Structures are given as structure tokens and as C-alpha cells.
């Protein structure tokens, strides 16, 4: 057993070394955040939240590294031939639509002249701890993109097609009828997607959707299967953040093989 263990270790190390030696992958990262707070709405989800000072340090590091934040609408304009991407683009996304995205995250973002995409669960809008319509409109006015995280956060692939379509369509119309500008992007609840769900998104006039799969995105990436890296509450400080960005690169290299 010990020999097998050693052999497996050596093999893994060798494969990793080969992957590391491959040329730098093309593409830009999309980061997935949830709450930016010291006091999460549900303490059970503590690991999904990034404290404000940690978030600010991550943005400072990204800026120092020369990254420019864009929205997914910016990205799609370039996909359709309008304009070009900045030298080092990055997309910051926030799932579920927590109120601290407005009260805490937005000031940290704006102090650095950065932008983001916020995906809301529309049946939570206006409830305690969640963003309300006025806050969403204000974020859109300030240049952030608002997207749908469906009406109820049900994993779409395990729903019947009537429910899938309602979750996708009604969340979009709710936001637009509430006075927001057109919604173009969706974040899959629990990262669950398949070709049937993607087809509904096309028919309902969504242009992009983000998954929970690690990797980097290029103009050729399927816009309904955009790769994203999950940023959790770090235990290793900024090093862990850099490792997560590295993970995206690593998976992009693997996919290019
Ligand atoms: Zn979610």
C-alpha cells in the first residue's frame, strides 16, 4: 500500500510539474463572492463571507497587479465586436443579493474606481439582510451590472422544464418591471447547468451565465458556461487569494490540453 501511495504522489507531482511548464493560458478570471461582512446573515455560512478589510486588501492587490474590473455586459460588447478588452480584465461577481453588497462592498469598490456584477434571488429582494429595489437601481446607476440568480435559488437541472423557465423568466421580468434596465446575465444556483437550461436562457434573451467551474474565460468561451473561481473566507490571508487565482490558471491549462 505504501508503494502505491508513493507512486501516486510521484505521479501527481509529475503531472502537476508538466502542467506548470505549459505556456501561460489565455483568458481572464471571474471571481465569485457572497457577503462582504464580519457578521454573516447565517453563521452556518461563515466560510462564504469575506470580511471588509480582507476584501479591500484583495482589491488593492488586484489593482497593484494591473487588473481592470469589467462587467459581463462590457465583455459581451467586445464579443460582438464593439471595442476591446483592457490589458488585464477581471470580473467581480456577488451571488444571492445581500444588503452588505450595497452598504459595505460598494463603498470599498467605488473608492478604487472598480465595478462588479451582483446576482439577486428575486424572491428575497427587500427582505431583511437582502438588497431592495432602490439599492439595486442605485447600483445600476453607478455602473454595476445587476443579474438574476433566479427567483428562488432552486438548482435548475433538477427542476421540470416549466419550473426552469419560470425561474429564469420571472426573475428577469421582476427586475425589469421594478424599473431596472435590461437584465442580461444569470448565475446558476448551486452552479447547476445543462444544455436544456442554456437553451432556455437563449430563448429568454439572456446573453451570459456564470458557473462554479474553475478556469479562465476568452472571447471563445461559451458565454452560457463562463468559468468562475469561488472566493471564500481565507485562512491564509492574501496568499490564499493568490492561490485561488492560480487555481483558475491551472484549470485553464488543463482544459487547453
Ligand atoms: Zn447562490
mmCIF file with all atom_site columns, N, CA and C and ligand atoms in Angstrom, residues 32 34 95-96 98 119 121 149 153 187-191 228, ligand 1:
data_model
loop_
_atom_site.group_PDB
_atom_site.id
_atom_site.type_symbol
_atom_site.label_atom_id
_atom_site.label_alt_id
_atom_site.label_comp_id
_atom_site.label_asym_id
_atom_site.label_entity_id
_atom_site.label_seq_id
_atom_site.pdbx_PDB_ins_code
_atom_site.Cartn_x
_atom_site.Cartn_y
_atom_site.Cartn_z
_atom_site.occupancy
_atom_site.B_iso_or_equiv
_atom_site.pdbx_formal_charge
_atom_site.auth_seq_id
_atom_site.auth_comp_id
_atom_site.auth_asym_id
_atom_site.auth_atom_id
_atom_site.pdbx_PDB_model_num
ATOM   1  N  N   . UNK A 1 32  ? -16.081 34.810 -7.685  1.00 0.00 ? 32  UNK A N   1
ATOM   2  C  CA  . UNK A 1 32  ? -17.417 34.641 -7.093  1.00 0.00 ? 32  UNK A CA  1
ATOM   3  C  C   . UNK A 1 32  ? -17.364 34.932 -5.594  1.00 0.00 ? 32  UNK A C   1
ATOM   4  N  N   . UNK A 1 34  ? -19.824 36.270 -2.035  1.00 0.00 ? 34  UNK A N   1
ATOM   5  C  CA  . UNK A 1 34  ? -21.185 36.339 -1.494  1.00 0.00 ? 34  UNK A CA  1
ATOM   6  C  C   . UNK A 1 34  ? -21.280 37.588 -0.617  1.00 0.00 ? 34  UNK A C   1
ATOM   7  N  N   . UNK A 1 95  ? -22.992 36.753 -5.446  1.00 0.00 ? 95  UNK A N   1
ATOM   8  C  CA  . UNK A 1 95  ? -24.212 35.951 -5.555  1.00 0.00 ? 95  UNK A CA  1
ATOM   9  C  C   . UNK A 1 95  ? -25.169 36.184 -4.384  1.00 0.00 ? 95  UNK A C   1
ATOM   10 N  N   . UNK A 1 96  ? -26.434 36.016 -4.648  1.00 0.00 ? 96  UNK A N   1
ATOM   11 C  CA  . UNK A 1 96  ? -27.545 35.968 -3.683  1.00 0.00 ? 96  UNK A CA  1
ATOM   12 C  C   . UNK A 1 96  ? -28.172 37.328 -3.376  1.00 0.00 ? 96  UNK A C   1
ATOM   13 N  N   . UNK A 1 98  ? -27.065 40.093 -1.185  1.00 0.00 ? 98  UNK A N   1
ATOM   14 C  CA  . UNK A 1 98  ? -27.072 40.511 0.221   1.00 0.00 ? 98  UNK A CA  1
ATOM   15 C  C   . UNK A 1 98  ? -26.955 42.033 0.341   1.00 0.00 ? 98  UNK A C   1
ATOM   16 N  N   . UNK A 1 119 ? -25.704 39.353 -8.523  1.00 0.00 ? 119 UNK A N   1
ATOM   17 C  CA  . UNK A 1 119 ? -26.786 38.439 -8.929  1.00 0.00 ? 119 UNK A CA  1
ATOM   18 C  C   . UNK A 1 119 ? -27.781 38.263 -7.785  1.00 0.00 ? 119 UNK A C   1
ATOM   19 N  N   . UNK A 1 121 ? -31.412 36.894 -5.950  1.00 0.00 ? 121 UNK A N   1
ATOM   20 C  CA  . UNK A 1 121 ? -32.521 35.922 -5.892  1.00 0.00 ? 121 UNK A CA  1
ATOM   21 C  C   . UNK A 1 121 ? -33.758 36.801 -5.746  1.00 0.00 ? 121 UNK A C   1
ATOM   22 N  N   . UNK A 1 149 ? -30.219 35.578 -10.215 1.00 0.00 ? 149 UNK A N   1
ATOM   23 C  CA  . UNK A 1 149 ? -29.768 34.316 -9.614  1.00 0.00 ? 149 UNK A CA  1
ATOM   24 C  C   . UNK A 1 149 ? -31.020 33.448 -9.450  1.00 0.00 ? 149 UNK A C   1
ATOM   25 N  N   . UNK A 1 153 ? -33.662 30.329 -6.186  1.00 0.00 ? 153 UNK A N   1
ATOM   26 C  CA  . UNK A 1 153 ? -32.395 29.638 -5.936  1.00 0.00 ? 153 UNK A CA  1
ATOM   27 C  C   . UNK A 1 153 ? -32.535 28.117 -5.943  1.00 0.00 ? 153 UNK A C   1
ATOM   28 N  N   . UNK A 1 187 ? -26.660 33.836 -12.863 1.00 0.00 ? 187 UNK A N   1
ATOM   29 C  CA  . UNK A 1 187 ? -25.747 32.963 -12.133 1.00 0.00 ? 187 UNK A CA  1
ATOM   30 C  C   . UNK A 1 187 ? -26.533 31.709 -11.772 1.00 0.00 ? 187 UNK A C   1
ATOM   31 N  N   . UNK A 1 188 ? -26.023 30.535 -12.172 1.00 0.00 ? 188 UNK A N   1
ATOM   32 C  CA  . UNK A 1 188 ? -26.745 29.280 -11.912 1.00 0.00 ? 188 UNK A CA  1
ATOM   33 C  C   . UNK A 1 188 ? -26.759 28.970 -10.419 1.00 0.00 ? 188 UNK A C   1
ATOM   34 N  N   . UNK A 1 189 ? -27.947 28.803 -9.791  1.00 0.00 ? 189 UNK A N   1
ATOM   35 C  CA  . UNK A 1 189 ? -27.967 28.386 -8.388  1.00 0.00 ? 189 UNK A CA  1
ATOM   36 C  C   . UNK A 1 189 ? -27.219 27.052 -8.211  1.00 0.00 ? 189 UNK A C   1
ATOM   37 N  N   . UNK A 1 190 ? -26.396 26.987 -7.215  1.00 0.00 ? 190 UNK A N   1
ATOM   38 C  CA  . UNK A 1 190 ? -25.549 25.806 -6.937  1.00 0.00 ? 190 UNK A CA  1
ATOM   39 C  C   . UNK A 1 190 ? -24.658 25.427 -8.125  1.00 0.00 ? 190 UNK A C   1
ATOM   40 N  N   . UNK A 1 191 ? -24.501 26.336 -9.073  1.00 0.00 ? 191 UNK A N   1
ATOM   41 C  CA  . UNK A 1 191 ? -23.649 26.059 -10.234 1.00 0.00 ? 191 UNK A CA  1
ATOM   42 C  C   . UNK A 1 191 ? -24.195 24.994 -11.168 1.00 0.00 ? 191 UNK A C   1
ATOM   43 N  N   . UNK A 1 228 ? -15.651 30.403 -13.266 1.00 0.00 ? 228 UNK A N   1
ATOM   44 C  CA  . UNK A 1 228 ? -15.628 31.314 -12.117 1.00 0.00 ? 228 UNK A CA  1
ATOM   45 C  C   . UNK A 1 228 ? -14.890 30.664 -10.960 1.00 0.00 ? 228 UNK A C   1
HETATM 46 ZN ZN1 . LIG B 2 .   ? -26.315 31.340 -4.574  1.00 0.00 ? 1   LIG B ZN1 1
#
